[in-house]
Tab-separated table of C-alpha atoms in Angstrom:
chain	number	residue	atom	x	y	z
V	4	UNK	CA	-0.436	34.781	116.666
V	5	UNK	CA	1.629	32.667	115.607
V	6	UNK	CA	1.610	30.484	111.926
V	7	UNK	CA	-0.444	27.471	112.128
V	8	UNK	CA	-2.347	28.272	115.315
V	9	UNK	CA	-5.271	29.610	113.334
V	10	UNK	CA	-4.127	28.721	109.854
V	11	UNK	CA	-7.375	28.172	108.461
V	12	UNK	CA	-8.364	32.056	109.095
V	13	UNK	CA	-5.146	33.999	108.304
V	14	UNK	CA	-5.133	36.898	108.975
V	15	UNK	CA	-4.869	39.864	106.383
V	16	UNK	CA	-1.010	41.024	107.405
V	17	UNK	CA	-0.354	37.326	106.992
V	18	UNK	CA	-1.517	35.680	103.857
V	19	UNK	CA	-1.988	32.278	103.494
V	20	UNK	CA	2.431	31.925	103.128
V	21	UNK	CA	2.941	29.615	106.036
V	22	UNK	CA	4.238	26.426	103.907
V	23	UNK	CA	3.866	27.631	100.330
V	24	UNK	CA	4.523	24.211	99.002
V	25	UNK	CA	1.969	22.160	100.515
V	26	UNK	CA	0.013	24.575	102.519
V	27	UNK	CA	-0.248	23.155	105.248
V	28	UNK	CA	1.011	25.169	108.181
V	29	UNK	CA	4.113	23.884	110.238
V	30	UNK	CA	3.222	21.484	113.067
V	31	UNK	CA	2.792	23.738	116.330
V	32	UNK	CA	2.804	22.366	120.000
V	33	UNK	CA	-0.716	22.028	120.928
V	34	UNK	CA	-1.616	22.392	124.958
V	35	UNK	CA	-1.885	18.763	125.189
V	36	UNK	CA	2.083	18.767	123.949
V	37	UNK	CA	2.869	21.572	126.121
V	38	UNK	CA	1.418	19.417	129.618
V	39	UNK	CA	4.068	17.494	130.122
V	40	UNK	CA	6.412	20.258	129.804
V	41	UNK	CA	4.325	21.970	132.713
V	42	UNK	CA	4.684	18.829	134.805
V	43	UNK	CA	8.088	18.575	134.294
V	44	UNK	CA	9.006	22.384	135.312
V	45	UNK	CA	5.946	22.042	138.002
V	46	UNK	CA	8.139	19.098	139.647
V	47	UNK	CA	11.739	20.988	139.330
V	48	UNK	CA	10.582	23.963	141.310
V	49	UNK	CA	8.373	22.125	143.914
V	50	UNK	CA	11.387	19.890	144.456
V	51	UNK	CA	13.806	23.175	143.991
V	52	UNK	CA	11.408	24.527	146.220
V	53	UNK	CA	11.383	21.793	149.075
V	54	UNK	CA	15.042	21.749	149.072
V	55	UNK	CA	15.376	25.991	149.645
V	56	UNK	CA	12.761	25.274	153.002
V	57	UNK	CA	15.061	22.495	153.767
V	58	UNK	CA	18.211	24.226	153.718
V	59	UNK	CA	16.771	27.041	154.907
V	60	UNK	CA	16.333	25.145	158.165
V	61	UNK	CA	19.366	24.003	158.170
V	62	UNK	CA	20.933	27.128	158.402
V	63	UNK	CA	19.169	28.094	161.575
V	64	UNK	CA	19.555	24.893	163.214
V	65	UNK	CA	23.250	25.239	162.449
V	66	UNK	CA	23.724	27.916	164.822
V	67	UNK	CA	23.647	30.462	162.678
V	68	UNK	CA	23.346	33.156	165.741
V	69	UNK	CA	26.638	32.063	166.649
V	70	UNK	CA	27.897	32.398	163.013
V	71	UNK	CA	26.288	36.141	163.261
V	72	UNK	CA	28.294	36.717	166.113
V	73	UNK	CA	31.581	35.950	164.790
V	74	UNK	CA	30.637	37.332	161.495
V	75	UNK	CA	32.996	40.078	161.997
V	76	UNK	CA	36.014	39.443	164.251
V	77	UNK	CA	36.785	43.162	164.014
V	78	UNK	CA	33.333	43.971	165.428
V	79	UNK	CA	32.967	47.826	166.923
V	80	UNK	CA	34.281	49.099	162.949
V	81	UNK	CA	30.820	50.142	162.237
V	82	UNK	CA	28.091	49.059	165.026
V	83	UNK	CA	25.532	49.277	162.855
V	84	UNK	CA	24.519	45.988	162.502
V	85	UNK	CA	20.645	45.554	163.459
V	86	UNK	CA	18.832	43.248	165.155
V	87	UNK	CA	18.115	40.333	163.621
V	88	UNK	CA	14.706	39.242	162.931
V	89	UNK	CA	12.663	36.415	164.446
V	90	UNK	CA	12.831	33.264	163.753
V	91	UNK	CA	9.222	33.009	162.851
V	92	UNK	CA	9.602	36.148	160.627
V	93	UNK	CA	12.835	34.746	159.110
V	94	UNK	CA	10.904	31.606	158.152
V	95	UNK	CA	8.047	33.621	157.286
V	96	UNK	CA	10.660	35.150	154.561
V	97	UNK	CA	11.216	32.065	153.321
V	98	UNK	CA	7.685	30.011	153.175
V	99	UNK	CA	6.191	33.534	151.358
V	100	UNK	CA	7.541	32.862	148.220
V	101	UNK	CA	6.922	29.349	147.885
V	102	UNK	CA	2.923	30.014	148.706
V	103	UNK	CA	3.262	32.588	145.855
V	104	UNK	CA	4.691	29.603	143.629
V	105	UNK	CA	1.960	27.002	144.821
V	106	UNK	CA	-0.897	29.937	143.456
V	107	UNK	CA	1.305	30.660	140.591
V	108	UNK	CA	1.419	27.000	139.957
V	109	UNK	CA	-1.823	26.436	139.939
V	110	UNK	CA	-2.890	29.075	138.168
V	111	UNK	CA	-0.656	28.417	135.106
V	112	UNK	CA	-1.912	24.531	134.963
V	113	UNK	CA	-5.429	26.483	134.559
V	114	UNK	CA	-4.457	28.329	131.964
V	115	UNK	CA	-2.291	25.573	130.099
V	116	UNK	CA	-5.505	23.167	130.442
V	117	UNK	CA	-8.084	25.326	129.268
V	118	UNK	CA	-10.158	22.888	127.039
V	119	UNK	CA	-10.070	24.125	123.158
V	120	UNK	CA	-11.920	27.038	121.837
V	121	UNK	CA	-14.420	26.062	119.056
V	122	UNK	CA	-14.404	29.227	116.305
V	123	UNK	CA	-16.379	29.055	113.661
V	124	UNK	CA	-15.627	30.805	110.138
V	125	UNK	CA	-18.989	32.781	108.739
V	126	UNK	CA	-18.492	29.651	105.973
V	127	UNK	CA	-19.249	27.242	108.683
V	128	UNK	CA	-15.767	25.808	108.404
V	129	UNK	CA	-14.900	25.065	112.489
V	130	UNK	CA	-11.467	25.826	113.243
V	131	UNK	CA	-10.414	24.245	116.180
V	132	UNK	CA	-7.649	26.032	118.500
V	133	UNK	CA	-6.817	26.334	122.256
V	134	UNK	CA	-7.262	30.599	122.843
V	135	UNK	CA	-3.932	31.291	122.911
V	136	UNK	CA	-2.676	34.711	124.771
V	137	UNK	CA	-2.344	37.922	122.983
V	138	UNK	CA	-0.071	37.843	120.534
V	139	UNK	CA	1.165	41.631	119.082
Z	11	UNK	CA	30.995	71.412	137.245
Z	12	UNK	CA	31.873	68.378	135.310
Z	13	UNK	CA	33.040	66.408	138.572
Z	14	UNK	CA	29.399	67.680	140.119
Z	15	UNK	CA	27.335	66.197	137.428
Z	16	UNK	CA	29.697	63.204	137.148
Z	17	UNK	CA	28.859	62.667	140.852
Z	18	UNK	CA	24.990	63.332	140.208
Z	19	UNK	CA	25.309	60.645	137.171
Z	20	UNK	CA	27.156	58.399	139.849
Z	21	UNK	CA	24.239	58.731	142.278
Z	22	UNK	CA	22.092	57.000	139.884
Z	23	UNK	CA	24.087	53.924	139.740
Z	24	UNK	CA	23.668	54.311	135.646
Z	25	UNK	CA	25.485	50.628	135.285
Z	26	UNK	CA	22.806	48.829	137.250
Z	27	UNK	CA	20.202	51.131	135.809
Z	28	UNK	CA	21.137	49.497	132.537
Z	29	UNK	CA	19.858	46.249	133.103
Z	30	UNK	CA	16.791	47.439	134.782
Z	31	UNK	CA	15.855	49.209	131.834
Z	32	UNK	CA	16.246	46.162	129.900
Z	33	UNK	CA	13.565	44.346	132.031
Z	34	UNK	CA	11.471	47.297	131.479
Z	35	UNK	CA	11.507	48.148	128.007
Z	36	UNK	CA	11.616	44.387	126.835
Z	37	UNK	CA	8.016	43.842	128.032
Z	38	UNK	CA	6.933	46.511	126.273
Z	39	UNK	CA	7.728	44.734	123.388
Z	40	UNK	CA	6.399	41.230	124.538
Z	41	UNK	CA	2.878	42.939	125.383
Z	42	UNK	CA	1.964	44.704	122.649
Z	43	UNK	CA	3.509	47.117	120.295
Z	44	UNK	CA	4.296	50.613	122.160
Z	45	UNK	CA	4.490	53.899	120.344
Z	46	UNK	CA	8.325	55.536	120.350
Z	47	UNK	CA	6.699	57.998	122.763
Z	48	UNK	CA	5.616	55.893	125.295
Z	49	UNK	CA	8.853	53.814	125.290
Z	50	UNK	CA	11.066	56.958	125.846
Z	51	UNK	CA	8.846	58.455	128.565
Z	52	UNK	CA	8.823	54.918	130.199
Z	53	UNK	CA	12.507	54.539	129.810
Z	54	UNK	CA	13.228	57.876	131.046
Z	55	UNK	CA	10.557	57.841	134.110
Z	56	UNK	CA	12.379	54.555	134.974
Z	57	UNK	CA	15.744	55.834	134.700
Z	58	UNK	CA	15.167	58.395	137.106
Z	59	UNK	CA	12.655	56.150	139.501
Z	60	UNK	CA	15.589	54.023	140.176
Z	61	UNK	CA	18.035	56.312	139.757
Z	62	UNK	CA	15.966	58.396	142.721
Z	63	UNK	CA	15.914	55.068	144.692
Z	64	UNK	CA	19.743	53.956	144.197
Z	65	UNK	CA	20.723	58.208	145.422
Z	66	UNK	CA	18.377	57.585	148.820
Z	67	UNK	CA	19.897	54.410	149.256
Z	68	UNK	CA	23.140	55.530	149.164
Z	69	UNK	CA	22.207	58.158	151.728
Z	70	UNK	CA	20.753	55.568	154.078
Z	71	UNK	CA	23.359	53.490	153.603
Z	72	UNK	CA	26.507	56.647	153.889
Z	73	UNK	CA	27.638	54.959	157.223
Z	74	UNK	CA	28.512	51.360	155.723
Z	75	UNK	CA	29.104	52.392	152.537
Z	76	UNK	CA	32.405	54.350	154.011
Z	77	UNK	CA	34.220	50.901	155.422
Z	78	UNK	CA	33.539	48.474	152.506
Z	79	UNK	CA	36.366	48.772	149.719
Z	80	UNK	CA	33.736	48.693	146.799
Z	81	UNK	CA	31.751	51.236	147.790
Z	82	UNK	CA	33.943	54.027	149.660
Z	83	UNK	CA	34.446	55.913	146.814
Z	84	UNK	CA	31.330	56.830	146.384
Z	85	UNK	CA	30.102	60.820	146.467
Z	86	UNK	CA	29.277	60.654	150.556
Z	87	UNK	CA	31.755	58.411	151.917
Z	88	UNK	CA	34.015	59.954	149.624
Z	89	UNK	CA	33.309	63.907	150.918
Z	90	UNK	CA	32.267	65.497	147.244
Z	91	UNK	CA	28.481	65.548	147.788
Z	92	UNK	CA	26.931	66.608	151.677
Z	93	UNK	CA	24.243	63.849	152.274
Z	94	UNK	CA	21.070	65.772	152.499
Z	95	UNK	CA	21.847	66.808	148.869
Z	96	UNK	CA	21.780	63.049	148.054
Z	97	UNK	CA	18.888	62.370	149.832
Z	98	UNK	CA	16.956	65.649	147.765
Z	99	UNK	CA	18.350	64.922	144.799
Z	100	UNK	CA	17.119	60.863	145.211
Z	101	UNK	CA	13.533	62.370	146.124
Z	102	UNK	CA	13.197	65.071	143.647
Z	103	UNK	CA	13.766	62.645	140.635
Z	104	UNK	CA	11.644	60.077	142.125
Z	105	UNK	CA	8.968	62.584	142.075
Z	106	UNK	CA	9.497	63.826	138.878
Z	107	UNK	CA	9.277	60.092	137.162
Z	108	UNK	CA	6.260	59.559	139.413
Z	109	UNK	CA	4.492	62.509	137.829
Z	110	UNK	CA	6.103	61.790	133.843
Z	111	UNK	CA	4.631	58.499	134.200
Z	112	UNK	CA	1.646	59.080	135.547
Z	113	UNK	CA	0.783	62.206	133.086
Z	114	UNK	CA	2.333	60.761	129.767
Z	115	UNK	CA	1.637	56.763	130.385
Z	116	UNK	CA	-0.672	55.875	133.300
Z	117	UNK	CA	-1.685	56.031	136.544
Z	118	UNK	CA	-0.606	52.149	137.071
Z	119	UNK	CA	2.662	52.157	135.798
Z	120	UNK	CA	2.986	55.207	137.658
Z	121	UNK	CA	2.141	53.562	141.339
Z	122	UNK	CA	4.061	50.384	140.396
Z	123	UNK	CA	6.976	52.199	139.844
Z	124	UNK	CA	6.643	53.857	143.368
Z	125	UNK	CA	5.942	50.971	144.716
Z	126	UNK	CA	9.351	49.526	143.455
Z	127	UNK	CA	11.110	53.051	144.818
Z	128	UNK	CA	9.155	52.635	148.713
Z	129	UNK	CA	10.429	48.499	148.590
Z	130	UNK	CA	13.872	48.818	147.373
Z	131	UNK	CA	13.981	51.611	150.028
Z	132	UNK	CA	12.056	51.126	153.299
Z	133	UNK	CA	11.708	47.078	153.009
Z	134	UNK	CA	14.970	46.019	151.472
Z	135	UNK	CA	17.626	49.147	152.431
Z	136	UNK	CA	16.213	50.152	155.647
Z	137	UNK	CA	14.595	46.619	156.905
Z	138	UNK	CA	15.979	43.467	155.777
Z	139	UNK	CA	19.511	44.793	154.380
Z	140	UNK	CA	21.322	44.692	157.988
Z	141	UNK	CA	18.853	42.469	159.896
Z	142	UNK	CA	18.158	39.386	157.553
Z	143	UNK	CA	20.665	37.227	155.341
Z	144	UNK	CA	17.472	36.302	153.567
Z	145	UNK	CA	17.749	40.545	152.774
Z	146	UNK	CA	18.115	40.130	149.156
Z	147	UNK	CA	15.409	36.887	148.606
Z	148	UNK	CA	12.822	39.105	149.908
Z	149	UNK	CA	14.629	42.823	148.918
Z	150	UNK	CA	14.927	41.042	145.161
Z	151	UNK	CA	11.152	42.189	144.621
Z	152	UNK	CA	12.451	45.748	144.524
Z	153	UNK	CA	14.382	44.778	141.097
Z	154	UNK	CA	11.496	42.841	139.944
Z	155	UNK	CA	9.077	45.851	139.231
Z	156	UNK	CA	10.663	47.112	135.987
Z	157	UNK	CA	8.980	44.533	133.916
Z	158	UNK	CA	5.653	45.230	135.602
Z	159	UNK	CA	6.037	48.928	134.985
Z	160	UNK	CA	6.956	48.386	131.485
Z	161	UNK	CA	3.907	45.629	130.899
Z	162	UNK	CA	1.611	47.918	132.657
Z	163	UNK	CA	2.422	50.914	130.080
Z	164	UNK	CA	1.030	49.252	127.409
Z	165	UNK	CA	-1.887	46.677	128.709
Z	166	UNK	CA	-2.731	48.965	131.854
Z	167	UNK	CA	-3.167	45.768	133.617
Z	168	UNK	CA	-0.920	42.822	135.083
Z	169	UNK	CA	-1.446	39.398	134.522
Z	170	UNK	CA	0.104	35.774	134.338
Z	171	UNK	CA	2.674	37.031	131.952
Z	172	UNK	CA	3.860	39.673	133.839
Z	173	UNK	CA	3.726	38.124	137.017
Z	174	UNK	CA	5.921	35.700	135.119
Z	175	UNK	CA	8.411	37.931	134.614
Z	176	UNK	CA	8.342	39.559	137.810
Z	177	UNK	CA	9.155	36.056	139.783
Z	178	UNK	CA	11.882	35.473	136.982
Z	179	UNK	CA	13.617	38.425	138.032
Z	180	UNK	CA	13.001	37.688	142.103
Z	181	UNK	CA	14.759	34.382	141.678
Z	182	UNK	CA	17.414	35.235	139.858
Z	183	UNK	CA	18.128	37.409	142.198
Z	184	UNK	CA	19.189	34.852	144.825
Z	185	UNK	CA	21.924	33.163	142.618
Z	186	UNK	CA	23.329	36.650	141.115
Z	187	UNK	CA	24.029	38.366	144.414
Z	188	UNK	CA	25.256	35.612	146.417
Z	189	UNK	CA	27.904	35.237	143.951
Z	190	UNK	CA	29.115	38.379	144.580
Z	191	UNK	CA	28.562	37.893	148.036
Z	192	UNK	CA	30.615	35.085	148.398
Z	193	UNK	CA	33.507	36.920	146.820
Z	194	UNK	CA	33.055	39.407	149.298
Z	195	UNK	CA	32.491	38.215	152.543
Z	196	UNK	CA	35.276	40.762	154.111
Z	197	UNK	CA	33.339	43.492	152.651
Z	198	UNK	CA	30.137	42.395	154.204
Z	199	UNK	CA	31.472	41.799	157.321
Z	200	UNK	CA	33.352	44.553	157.880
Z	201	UNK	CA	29.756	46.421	157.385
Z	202	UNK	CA	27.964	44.399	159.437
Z	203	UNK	CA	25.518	43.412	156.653
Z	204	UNK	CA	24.279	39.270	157.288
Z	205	UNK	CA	24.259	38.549	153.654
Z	206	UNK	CA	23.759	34.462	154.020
Z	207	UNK	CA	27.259	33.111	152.956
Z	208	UNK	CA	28.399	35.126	156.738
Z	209	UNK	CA	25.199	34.032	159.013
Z	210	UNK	CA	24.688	30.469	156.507
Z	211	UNK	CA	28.089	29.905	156.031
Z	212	UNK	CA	29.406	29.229	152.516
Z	213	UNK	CA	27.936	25.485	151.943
Z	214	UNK	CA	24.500	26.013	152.784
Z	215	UNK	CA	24.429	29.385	150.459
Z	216	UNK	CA	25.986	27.562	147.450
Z	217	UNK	CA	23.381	24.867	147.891
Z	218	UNK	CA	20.668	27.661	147.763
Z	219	UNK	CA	21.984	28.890	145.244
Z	220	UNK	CA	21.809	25.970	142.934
Z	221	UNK	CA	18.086	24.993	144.301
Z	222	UNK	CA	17.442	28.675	143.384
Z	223	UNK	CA	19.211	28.600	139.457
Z	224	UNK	CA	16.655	25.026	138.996
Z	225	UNK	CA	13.815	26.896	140.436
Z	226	UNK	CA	14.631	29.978	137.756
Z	227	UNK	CA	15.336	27.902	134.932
Z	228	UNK	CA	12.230	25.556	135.043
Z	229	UNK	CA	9.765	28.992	135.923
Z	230	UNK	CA	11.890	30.404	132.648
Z	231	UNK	CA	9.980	27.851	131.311
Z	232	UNK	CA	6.448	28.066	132.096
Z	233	UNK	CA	5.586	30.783	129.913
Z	234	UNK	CA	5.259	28.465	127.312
Z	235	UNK	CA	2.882	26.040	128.256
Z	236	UNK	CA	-0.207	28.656	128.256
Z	237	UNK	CA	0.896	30.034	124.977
Z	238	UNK	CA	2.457	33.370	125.556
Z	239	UNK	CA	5.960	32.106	124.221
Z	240	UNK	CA	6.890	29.508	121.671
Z	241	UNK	CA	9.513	27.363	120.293
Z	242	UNK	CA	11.685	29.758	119.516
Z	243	UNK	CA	11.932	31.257	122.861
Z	244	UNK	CA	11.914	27.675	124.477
Z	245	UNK	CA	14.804	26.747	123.280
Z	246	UNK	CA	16.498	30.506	123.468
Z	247	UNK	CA	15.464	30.053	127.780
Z	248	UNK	CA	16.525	26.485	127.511
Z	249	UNK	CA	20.288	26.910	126.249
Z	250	UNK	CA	20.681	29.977	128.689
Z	251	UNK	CA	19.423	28.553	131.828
Z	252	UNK	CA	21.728	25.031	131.019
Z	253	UNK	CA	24.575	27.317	130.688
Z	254	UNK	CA	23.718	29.347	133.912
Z	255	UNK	CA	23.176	25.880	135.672
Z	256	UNK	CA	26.390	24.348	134.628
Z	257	UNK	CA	28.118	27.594	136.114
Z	258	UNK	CA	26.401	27.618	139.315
Z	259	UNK	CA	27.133	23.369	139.083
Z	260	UNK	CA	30.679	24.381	139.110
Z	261	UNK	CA	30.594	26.789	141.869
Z	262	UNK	CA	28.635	24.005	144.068
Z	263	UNK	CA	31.662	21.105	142.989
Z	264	UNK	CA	35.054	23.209	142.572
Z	265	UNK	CA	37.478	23.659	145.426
Z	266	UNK	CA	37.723	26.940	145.219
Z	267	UNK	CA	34.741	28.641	144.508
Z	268	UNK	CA	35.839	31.927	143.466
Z	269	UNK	CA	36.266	31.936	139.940
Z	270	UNK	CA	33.438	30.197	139.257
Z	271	UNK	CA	31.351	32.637	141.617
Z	272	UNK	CA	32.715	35.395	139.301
Z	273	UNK	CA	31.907	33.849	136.648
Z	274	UNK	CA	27.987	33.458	137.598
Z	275	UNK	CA	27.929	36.426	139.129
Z	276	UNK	CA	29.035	37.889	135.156
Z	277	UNK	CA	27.023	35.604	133.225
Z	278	UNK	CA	23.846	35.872	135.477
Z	279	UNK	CA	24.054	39.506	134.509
Z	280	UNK	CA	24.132	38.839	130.614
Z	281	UNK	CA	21.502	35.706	131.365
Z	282	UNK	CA	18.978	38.106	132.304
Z	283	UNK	CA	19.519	40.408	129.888
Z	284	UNK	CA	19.513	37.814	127.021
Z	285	UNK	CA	16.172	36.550	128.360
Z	286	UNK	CA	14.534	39.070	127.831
Z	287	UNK	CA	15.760	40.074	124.820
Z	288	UNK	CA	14.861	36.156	124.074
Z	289	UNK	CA	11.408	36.832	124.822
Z	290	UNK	CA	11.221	39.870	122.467
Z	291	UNK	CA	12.714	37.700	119.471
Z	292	UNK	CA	10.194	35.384	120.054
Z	293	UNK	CA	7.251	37.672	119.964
Z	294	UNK	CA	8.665	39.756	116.811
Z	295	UNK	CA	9.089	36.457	114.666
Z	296	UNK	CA	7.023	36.815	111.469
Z	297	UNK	CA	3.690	34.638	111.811
């Protein structure tokens, strides 16, 4: 964990030392700092994203059999160049990852907006933190 | 007897392995705090995992490998090794990091491994490589299991984080190979393989690649806003993915494209690498 996060409980490897003059631990993003940070990356690979389907189609529209075909003007080296796939299955390659993105999206906004954890020292003394993940 | 294990070592493709190993071990580090042990049974059962995977694909692949000038040189085309000594040899330590990891580690990191060997070999080498020029978007999950391998040896689970690193490595994929590919079209061709700058053409593959680099950079990113990085790494990510941008930039705007193609195609090697060592800076800092 990292100083600050929990600086009201340190823990035992990590004495109270975070800002030995005024001890007060360094200022340390908070989720609601870290949200537009999501939002921004969130945007770059949706619109990153779009512009891969887009170009994607591009490519097919722009006869890329034909461009398979002339691929190599030496053809009969080798012959063993397979079929190619479907178009559905080619497209199929291509929409797959961005569904994985959309759930990985979406799960990361859950886990950056998880409202605050309230822990309370055996004192009574609240100490107010968003769980962060496990730190070694 | 020193050319024969040369050749065995040459199987393995120890240069690539390198890397891989990095993406492996650094997680390790980034989930928790391994024992010396488990490190050097996980670096040695991945070692020969891909090593195993890299020997079969070179036997699946004898008949190509033969007319492209980067690869004819290699133990089959080449006449030093017989092929269904590669093809053993590729199984037998494949089995033999199956079983290290799953007695000495666990059974996860175990399958996930394997699961990485059957991708790289039945989905990417004997599926996509010749039939799709999207072969290495999709075939780029092969390379992406090291980190979940490494992450599973010490949590014996996967989550966000190491899905997070697996999708780092499947994008960079994209941007890293297509350099190269664009450099060597002839190659490809001569093979028969569709990589996308031959079946795309090279405009529509530069673009992708760029769109791909963003998408990399910003999901470099992410990790911080739910707290498993910090600053520290933030700004580590953020320095290497502007320099990996401005080189793919330069690829998209240049004339010629093929020293800056290199150039990514270098860099995107040591981008990787430094991102994950990155990560493990940022974990280690004192508290």
């Amino acid at each position: 964990m990292r100083c600050g996060a929990n600086a009201l409980l340190p823990s035992p490897a990590s004495p109270a030392t975070c800002c030995p003059p005024c001890h007060l631990p360094p200022p340390q993003p908070t989720p609601r700092d870290l949200l537009p940070l999501f939002w921004t990356c969130a945007s770059l690979i949706v619109i990153a994203q779009v512009m891969i389907l887009r170009s994607t189609r591009r490519a097919f529209r722009g006869g890329a059999e034909a461009k398979r075909e002339a691929m190599n003007p030496e053809a009969g080296l080798t012959g063993t160049a397979r079929r190619g796939q479907s178009a559905a299955l080619e497209w199929a390659f291509a929409v797959g990852p961005a569904v994985a993105i959309a759930f990985l999206l979406f799960f990361t906004w859950r886990a950056a907006s998880r409202p605050p954890v309230m822990e309370v020292r055996f004192d009574g003394l609240p100490v107010s933190q968003s769980e962060p993940a496990p730190r070694p | 007897m020193n050319v024969i294990l040369k050749d065995f070592i040459a199987l393995t493709k120890p240069r690539i392995i390198s890397l891989l190993l990095v993406t492996t071990v650094a997680p390790m580090y980034v989930a928790g705090t391994p024992s010396w042990v488990t490190v050097l049974v996980v670096t040695l059962g991945g070692y020969l995992m891909a090593g195993g995977a890299n020997a079969v694909n070179m036997y699946l692949d004898r008949d190509i490998d033969d007319v492209m000038a980067r690869t004819k040189l290699r133990p089959i085309p080449s006449g030093r090794m017989h092929a269904t000594a590669v093809l053993a040899f590729g199984v037998g330590i494949a089995t033999a990091a199956t079983w290290m990891l799953a007695a000495f580690v666990n059974v996860l990191s175990a399958a996930l491994a394997l699961a990485g060997f059957y991708f790289y070999v039945f989905i990417y080498t004997r599926w996509l490589k010749r039939s799709s020029p999207q072969n290495i978007v999709i075939g780029g999950a092969a390379g992406a299991f090291p980190p979940l391998v490494g992450w599973a040896a010490v949590t014996n689970r996967v989550d966000l984080s190491a899905i997070y690193l697996f999708l780092i490595i499947f994008y960079w994929t994209p941007p890293h190979f297509w350099a190269l590919a664009l450099n060597k079209q002839r190659d490809y061709g001569n093979a028969r393989v569709p990589m996308a700058p031959l079946v795309w053409g090279e405009r529509e593959t530069i673009d992708q690649m760029w769109w791909y680099s963003v998408l990399l950079v910003a999901l470099t990113l992410l990790p911080v806003t739910f707290g498993t990085f910090g600053v520290p790494y933030l700004v580590m990510a953020g320095l290497l993915g502007a320099l990996l941008l401005q080189g793919v930039w330069r690829v998209r705007t240049a004339a010629d494209f093929v020293k800056p193609a290199w150039w990514v195609y270098g860099y995107s090697l040591l981008y990787l690498a430094l991102i994950f060592v990155a990560m493990v800076i940022d974990r280690r800092l004192p508290s």
